[in-house]
C-alpha positions in Angstrom: -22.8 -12.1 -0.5 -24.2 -13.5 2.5 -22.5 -15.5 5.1 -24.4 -19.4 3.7 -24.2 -18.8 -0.3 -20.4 -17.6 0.8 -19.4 -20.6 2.5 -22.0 -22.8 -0.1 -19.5 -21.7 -2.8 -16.2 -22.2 -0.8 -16.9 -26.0 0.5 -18.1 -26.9 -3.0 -15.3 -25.0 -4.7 -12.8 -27.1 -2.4 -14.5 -30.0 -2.3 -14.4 -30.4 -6.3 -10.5 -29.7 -6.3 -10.0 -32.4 -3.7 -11.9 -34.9 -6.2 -9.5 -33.7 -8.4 -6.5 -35.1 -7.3 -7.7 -38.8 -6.3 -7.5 -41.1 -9.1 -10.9 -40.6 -10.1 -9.7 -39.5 -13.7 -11.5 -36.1 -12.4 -8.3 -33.7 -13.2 -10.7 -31.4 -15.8 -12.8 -30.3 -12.4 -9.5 -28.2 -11.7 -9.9 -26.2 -15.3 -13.3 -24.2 -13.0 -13.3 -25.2 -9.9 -12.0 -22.1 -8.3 -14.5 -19.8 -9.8 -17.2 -20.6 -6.9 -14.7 -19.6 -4.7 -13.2 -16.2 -6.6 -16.9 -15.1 -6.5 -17.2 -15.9 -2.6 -14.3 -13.7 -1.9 -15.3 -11.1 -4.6 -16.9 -8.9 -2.3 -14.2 -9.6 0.8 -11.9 -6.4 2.0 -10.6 -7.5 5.3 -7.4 -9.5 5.4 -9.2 -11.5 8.7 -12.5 -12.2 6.0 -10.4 -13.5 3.2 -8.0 -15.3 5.5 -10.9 -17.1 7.1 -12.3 -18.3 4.0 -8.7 -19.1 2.5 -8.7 -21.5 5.7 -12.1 -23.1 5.2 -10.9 -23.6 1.6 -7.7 -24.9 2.3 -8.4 -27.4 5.1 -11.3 -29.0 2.9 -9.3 -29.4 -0.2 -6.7 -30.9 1.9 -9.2 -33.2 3.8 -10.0 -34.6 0.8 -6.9 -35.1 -0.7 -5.0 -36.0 1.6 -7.5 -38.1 3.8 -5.6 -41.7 3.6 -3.1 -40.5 5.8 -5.1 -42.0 8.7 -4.7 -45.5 7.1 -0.8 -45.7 7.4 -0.3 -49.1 9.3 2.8 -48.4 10.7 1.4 -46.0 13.0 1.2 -47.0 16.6 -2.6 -46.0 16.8 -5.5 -44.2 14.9 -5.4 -41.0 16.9 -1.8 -40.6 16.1 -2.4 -41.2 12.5 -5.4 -38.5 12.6 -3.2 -36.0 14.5 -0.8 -36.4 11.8 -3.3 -36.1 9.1 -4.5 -33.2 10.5 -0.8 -31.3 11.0 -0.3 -32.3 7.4 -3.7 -30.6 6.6 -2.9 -27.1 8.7 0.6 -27.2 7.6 -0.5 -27.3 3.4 -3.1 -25.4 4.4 -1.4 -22.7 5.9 0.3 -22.2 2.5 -3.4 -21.6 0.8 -3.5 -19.0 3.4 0.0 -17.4 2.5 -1.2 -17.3 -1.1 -4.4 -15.0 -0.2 -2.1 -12.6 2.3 0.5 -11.7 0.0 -2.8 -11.4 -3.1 -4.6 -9.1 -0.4 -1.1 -7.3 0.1 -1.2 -6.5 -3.5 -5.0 -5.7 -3.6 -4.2 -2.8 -1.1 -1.0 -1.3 -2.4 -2.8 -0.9 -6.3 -6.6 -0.4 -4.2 -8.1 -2.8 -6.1 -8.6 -6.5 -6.7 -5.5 -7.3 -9.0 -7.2 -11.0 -10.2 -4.8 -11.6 -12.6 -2.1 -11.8 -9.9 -3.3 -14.4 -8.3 -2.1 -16.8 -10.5 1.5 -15.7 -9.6 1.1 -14.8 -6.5 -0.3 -19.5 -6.2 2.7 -20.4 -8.3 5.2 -18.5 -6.1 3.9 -19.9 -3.1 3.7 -23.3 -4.7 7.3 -23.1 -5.8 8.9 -21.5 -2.7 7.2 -24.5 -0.6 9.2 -27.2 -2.9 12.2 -26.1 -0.5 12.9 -26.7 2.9 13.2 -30.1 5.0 9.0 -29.2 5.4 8.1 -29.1 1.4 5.4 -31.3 0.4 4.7 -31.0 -3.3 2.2 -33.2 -3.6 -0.4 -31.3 -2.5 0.2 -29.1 -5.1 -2.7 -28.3 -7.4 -0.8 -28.6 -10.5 -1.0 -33.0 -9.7 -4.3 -32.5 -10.3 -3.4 -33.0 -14.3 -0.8 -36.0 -13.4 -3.6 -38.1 -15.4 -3.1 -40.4 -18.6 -6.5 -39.0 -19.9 -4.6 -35.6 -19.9 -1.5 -35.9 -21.8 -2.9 -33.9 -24.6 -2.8 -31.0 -22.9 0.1 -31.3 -20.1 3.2 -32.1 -22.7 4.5 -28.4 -21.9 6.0 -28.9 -19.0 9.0 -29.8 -20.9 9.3 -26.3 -20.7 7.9 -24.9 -17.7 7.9 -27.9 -15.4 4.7 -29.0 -12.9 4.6 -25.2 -12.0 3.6 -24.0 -15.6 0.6 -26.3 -15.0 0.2 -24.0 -11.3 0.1 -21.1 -13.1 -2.5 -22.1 -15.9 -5.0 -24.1 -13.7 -5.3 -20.6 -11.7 -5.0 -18.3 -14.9 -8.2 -20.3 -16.9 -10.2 -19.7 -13.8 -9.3 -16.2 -13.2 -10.3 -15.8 -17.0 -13.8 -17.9 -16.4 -14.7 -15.8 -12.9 -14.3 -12.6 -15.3 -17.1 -14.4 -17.6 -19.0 -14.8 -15.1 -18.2 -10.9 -13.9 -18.6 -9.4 -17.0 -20.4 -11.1 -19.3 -18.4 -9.8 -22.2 -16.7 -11.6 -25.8 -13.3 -10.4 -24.3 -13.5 -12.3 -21.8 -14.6 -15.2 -23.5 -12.4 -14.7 -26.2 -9.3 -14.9 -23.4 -10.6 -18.0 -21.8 -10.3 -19.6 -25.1 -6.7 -18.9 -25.7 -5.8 -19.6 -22.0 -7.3 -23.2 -22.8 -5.6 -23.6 -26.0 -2.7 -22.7 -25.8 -1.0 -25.6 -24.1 -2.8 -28.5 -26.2 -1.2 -26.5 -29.1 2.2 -26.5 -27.4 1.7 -30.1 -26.7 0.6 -31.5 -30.0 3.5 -29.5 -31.1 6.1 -31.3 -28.5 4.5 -34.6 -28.1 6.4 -37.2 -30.3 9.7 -35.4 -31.3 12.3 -37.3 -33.0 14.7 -38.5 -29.9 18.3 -39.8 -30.4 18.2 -42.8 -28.7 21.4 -44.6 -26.9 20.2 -48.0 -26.1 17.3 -50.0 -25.5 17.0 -50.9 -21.8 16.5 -54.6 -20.6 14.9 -54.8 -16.8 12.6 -56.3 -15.0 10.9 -54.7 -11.9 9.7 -57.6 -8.9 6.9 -56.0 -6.9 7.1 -58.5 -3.8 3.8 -57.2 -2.4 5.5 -58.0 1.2 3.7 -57.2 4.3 5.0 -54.5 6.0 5.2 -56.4 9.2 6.4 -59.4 7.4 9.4 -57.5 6.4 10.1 -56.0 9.4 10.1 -59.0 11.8 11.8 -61.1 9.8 15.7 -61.7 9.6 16.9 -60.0 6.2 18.8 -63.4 5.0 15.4 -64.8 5.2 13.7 -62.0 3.4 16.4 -61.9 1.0 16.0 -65.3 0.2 12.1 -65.1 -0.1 12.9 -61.9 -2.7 15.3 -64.2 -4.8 12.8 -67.3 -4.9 10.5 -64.8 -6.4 12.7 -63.3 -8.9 14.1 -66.8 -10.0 12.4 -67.0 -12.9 13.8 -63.8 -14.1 17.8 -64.8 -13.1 17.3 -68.4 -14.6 16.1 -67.1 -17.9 18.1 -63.8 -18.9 21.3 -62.8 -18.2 24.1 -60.6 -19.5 23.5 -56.7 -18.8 19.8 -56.7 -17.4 18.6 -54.9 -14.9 16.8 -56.4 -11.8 15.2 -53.7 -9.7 13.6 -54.2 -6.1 11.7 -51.7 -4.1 12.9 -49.2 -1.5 14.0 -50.9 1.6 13.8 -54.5 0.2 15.9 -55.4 3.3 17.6 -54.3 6.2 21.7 -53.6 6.4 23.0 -53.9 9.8 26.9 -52.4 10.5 28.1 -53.9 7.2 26.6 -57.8 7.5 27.8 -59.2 4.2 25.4 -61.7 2.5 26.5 -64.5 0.6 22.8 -65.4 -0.9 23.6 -62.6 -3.9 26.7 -64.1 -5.1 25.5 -67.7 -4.8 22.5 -66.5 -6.7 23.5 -64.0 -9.1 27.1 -64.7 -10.0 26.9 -66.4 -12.7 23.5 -64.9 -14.2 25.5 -61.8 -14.8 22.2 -59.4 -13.6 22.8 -55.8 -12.4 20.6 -55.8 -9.0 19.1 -52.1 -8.1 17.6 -52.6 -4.9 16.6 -50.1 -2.2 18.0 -50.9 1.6 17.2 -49.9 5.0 20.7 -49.5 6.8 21.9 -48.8 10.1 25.5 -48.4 10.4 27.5 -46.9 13.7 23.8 -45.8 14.9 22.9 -43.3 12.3 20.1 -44.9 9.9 19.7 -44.2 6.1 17.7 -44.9 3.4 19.5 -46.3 0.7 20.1 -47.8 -3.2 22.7 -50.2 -3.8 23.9 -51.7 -7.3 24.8 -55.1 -7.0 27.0 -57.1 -9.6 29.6 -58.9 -10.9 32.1 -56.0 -10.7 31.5 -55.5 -6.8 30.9 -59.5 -6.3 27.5 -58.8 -5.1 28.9 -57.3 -1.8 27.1 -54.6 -0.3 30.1 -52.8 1.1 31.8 -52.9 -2.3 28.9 -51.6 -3.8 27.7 -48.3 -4.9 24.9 -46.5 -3.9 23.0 -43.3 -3.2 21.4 -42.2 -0.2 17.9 -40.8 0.0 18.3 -36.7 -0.4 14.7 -36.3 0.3 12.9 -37.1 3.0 9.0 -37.5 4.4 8.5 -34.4 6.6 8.1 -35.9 10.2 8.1 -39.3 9.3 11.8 -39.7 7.8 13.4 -36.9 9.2 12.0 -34.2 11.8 14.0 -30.2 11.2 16.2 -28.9 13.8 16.6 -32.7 14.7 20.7 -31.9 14.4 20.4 -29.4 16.9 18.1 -30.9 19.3 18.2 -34.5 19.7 15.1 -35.1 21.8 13.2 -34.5 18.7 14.8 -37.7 16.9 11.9 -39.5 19.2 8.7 -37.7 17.0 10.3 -39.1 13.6 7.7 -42.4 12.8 10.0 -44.1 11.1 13.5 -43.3 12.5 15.1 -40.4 11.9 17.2 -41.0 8.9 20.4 -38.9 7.8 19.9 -37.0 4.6 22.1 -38.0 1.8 24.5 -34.9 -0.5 25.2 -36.9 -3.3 23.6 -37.1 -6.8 25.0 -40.5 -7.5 24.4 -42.1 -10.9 24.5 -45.7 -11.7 26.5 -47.1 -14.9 24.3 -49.4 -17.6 25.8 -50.5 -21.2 26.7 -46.6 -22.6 24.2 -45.4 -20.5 23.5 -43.3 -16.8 20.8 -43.6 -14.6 19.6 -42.4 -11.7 18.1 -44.7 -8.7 15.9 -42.7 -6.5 13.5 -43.8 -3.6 9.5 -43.1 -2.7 8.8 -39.3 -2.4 11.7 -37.7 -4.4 9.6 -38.9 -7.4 7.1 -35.5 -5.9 10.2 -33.0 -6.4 10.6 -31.9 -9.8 13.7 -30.1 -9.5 16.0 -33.4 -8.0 15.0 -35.7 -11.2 15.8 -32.3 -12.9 19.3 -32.6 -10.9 20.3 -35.8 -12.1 19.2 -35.5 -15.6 21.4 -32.3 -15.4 24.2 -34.7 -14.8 24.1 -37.0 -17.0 21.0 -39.4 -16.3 19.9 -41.1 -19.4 16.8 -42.4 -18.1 15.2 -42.5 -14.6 14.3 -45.5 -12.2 12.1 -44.8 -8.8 12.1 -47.2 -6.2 9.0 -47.1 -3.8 7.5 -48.9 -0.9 3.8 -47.8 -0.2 2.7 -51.0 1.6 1.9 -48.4 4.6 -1.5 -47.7 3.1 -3.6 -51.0 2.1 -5.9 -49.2 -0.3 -6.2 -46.5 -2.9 -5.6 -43.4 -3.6 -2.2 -43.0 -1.4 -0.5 -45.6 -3.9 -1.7 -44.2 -7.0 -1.6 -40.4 -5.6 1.9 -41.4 -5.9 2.9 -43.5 -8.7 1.2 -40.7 -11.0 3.9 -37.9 -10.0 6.4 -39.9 -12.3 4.3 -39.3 -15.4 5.0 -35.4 -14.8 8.9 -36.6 -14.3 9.2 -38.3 -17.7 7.7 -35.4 -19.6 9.7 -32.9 -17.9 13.1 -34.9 -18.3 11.9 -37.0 -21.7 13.4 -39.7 -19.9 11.8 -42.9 -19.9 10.7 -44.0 -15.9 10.9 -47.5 -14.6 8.8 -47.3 -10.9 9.0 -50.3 -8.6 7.1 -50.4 -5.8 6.7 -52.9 -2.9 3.1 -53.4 -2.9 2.5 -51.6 -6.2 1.9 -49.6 -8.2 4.8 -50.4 -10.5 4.6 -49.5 -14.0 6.8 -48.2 -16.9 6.3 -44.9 -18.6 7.5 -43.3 -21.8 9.4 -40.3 -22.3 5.3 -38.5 -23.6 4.6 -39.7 -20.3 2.5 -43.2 -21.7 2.2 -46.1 -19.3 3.4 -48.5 -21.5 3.0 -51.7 -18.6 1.8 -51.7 -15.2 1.6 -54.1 -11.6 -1.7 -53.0 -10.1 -1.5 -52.4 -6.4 -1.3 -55.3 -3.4 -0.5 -58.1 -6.6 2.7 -59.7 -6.4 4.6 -60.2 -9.7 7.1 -59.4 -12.5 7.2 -57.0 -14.9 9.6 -57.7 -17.9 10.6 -55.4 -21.1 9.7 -58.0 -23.0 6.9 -56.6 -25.4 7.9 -52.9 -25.6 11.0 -51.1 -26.1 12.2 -48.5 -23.9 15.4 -46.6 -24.9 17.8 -44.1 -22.9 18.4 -40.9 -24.6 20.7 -37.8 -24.0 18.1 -35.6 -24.4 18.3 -31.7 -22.5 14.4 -30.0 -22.2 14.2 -26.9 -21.6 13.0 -27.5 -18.2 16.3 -29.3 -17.7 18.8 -26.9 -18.4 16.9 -23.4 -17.4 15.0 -25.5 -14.4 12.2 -23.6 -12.8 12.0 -20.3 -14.3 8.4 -19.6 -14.5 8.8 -20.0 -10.5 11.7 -17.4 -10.5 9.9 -15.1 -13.1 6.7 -15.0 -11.2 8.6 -13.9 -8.0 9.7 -11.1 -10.2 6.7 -10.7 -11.7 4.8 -10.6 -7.9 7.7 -8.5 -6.4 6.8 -5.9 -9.1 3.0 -5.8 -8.9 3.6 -5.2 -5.0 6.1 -2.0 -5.9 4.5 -0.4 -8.4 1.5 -0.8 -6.1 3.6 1.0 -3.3 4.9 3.9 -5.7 1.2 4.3 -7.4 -0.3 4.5 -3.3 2.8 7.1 -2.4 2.2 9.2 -5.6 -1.5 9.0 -5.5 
């Protein structure tokens, strides 16, 4: 192919998958998108050729994606904000790259192009980068179906989890490319089971009888607070300001609801006690979730307390759980531990990591609290529900970016979370988007971003439920299986190569 219709094919191949994932209800442009770019490297034999186009693919479909990263506020200036863009880019996009070395590794052990690989080859990849103080899961092509308009066809990652989806978006365009190659009813003929197969499964999962505990009572307060509102003002003063706005709420229910506020509502310095929450909430009887941004004895941490009438509203008789999973570089920089000095490149202070999969008590039922990007890792909600978590509360605070898609990039990962768990999700975030979604992964009520306001369960039911899917208690096996199945493509490539 020559060098123009090779690259033509690449930058639009990219380009469409990068549409993909912004909330341009564009998820189906995943389902062929690759093809362009399987018949661009078709004709490639070089590991230097393929890697080069692997790169051009990978840092456009990154670009795209990912391109709001600039627009975080609470970087000092622009140019740090595009450097960091861009080391978020080459960093995802070196993964693209690993995906194309180990395929070509394979090509050359079995001397030929071994297509159907490739879609293990992407999903172990995929999986093995949801590990490591680095991971970033949500650049991961399989968000690209993390759309309402989709839920026909993505209810079967109750049993595979988000990496099931990795391995079918790159399996149906394997299947397409060999249309295109060879033109035959086979191949046609596969393409249509590869694309059936999980809207069967899901019309077959989607609605199952659930034994429900207990019907939940909460309401979420999105503040919509300014970033720099919150942090140059005294926390009394901001808890105060997040009280007024929830009055309504503590002056008209009581007895067992839930009150949620976003991730770091307010600060927590060296155990200050504040006597606003008992003056306030005593006698209301409300179980306050709220997220906190502590410092105590110089170490910082990213926190969610529950506040009630058992622990007087006192923070340091309260429980809480500490934030397991951090933003790469921003929250927490690797190797930080052993070298200090790098505590300074962290844009947000370098938090501690929390160990402890802390669940919160409500009525007969568990829950788990957890904060901003953990809702991107499959396998922690996975975790919790695993111990017990009856249904799932996130607690977020996107007020870094003023406008889309960072905010609703994010808020979508949850709808993958309920399916996966069938746990219903409750998602607060500062500045939005909050929203409630069912256990089929339906947003039953939402807060649209930068409005402030309350969201009640008044109007819908949500109920907890003990429910185990099989995602919950095998995890992520497709991942596991397809390192098998990868590790024995590239030996029985070796042994053919030795014997041959």
């Amino acid at each position: 192919m020559k060098s123009f219709n090779r690259l033509y094919n690449i930058v639009i191949s990219a380009s469409l998958m990068g549409l993909a994932q912004l909330p341009l209800d564009l998820g189906w442009l995943s389902w062929f998108c690759l093809v362009p770019f399987f018949i661009a490297i078709k004709d490639r034999h070089s590991l230097k050729g393929i890697c080069i186009d692997a790169f051009i693919w990978g840092f456009i479909y990154h670009l795209i994606s990912l391109f709001w990263l600039v627009d975080n506020i609470g970087v000092p200036n622009r140019y740090i904000a595009l450097t960091t863009m861009l080391l978020t880019n080459f960093v995802c996009t070196f993964n693209v790259i690993l995906i194309f070395i180990f395929w070509h590794f394979i090509n050359k052990k079995n001397s030929y192009k071994v297509w159907y690989a490739l879609p293990v080859v992407w999903t172990v990849i995929d999986f093995v980068r949801s590990f490591g103080s680095i991971s970033f899961p949500w650049a991961s092509i399989a968000n690209t179906q993390a759309q309402p308009s989709l839920l026909f066809l993505i209810q079967f990652i109750e049993i595979t989890g988000m990496f099931g989806l990795t391995i079918w978006i790159v399996l149906l365009n394997v299947s397409l490319f060999y249309i295109y190659t060879n033109r035959d009813k086979k191949s046609v003929i596969d393409s249509i089971g590869i694309f059936v197969t999980p809207i069967v499964l899901s019309v077959l999962l989607i609605n199952k009888n659930i034994d429900n505990i207990e019907k939940i009572d909460f309401a979420i307060l999105q503040p919509n607070m300014s970033i720099y509102d919150k942090n140059n003002t005294k926390s009394s003063r901001v808890i105060d300001d997040l009280l007024k706005k929830s009055k309504k709420y503590i002056d008209e229910y009581s007895s067992h609801r839930i009150l949620i506020w976003p991730e770091t509502a307010f600060n927590h310095f060296n155990k200050n006690s504040y006597n606003q929450f008992k003056r306030k909430l005593f006698d209301s009887d409300i179980e306050l979730i709220t997220g906190v941004f502590e410092i105590d004895n110089g170490l910082i941490y990213n926190s969610v307390y529950l506040l009630n009438q058992k622990n007087s509203y006192v923070l340091n008789n309260a429980k809480k759980y500490t934030k397991i999973k951090m933003v790469p570089l921003a929250e927490h920089v690797p190797m930080s531990d052993f070298f200090p000095s790098l505590n300074r490149i962290a844009l947000s202070g370098n938090f501690e990591i929390g160990n402890e999969y802390t669940l919160f008590d409500y009525k007969n039922s568990k829950y788990a609290a957890m904060i901003c990007i953990e809702s991107t890792y499959s396998a922690l909600s996975r975790n919790f529900v695993r111990k017990g978590a009856n249904f799932l509360i996130y607690v977020a605070n996107d007020g870094w970016y003023l406008k889309p898609p960072q905010a609703q990039q994010h808020a979508k990962q949850t709808i993958f979370r309920a399916i996966e768990t069938r746990k219903p999700v409750i998602r607060c975030g500062n500045t939005g988007i909050s929203w409630v979604v069912n256990s089929d992964g339906n947003i039953l009520k939402e807060l649209s971003q930068n409005k402030e306001g309350m969201l009640v369960s008044s109007g819908f039911d949500i109920y907890s439920n003990d429910l185990k899917t099989i995602y919950v208690i095998f995890g992520d096996w497709i991942g596991y299986l397809s390192i098998l199945i990868a590790i024995y493509l590239s030996t029985v490539g070796v042994v053919n190569k030795r014997n041959g």
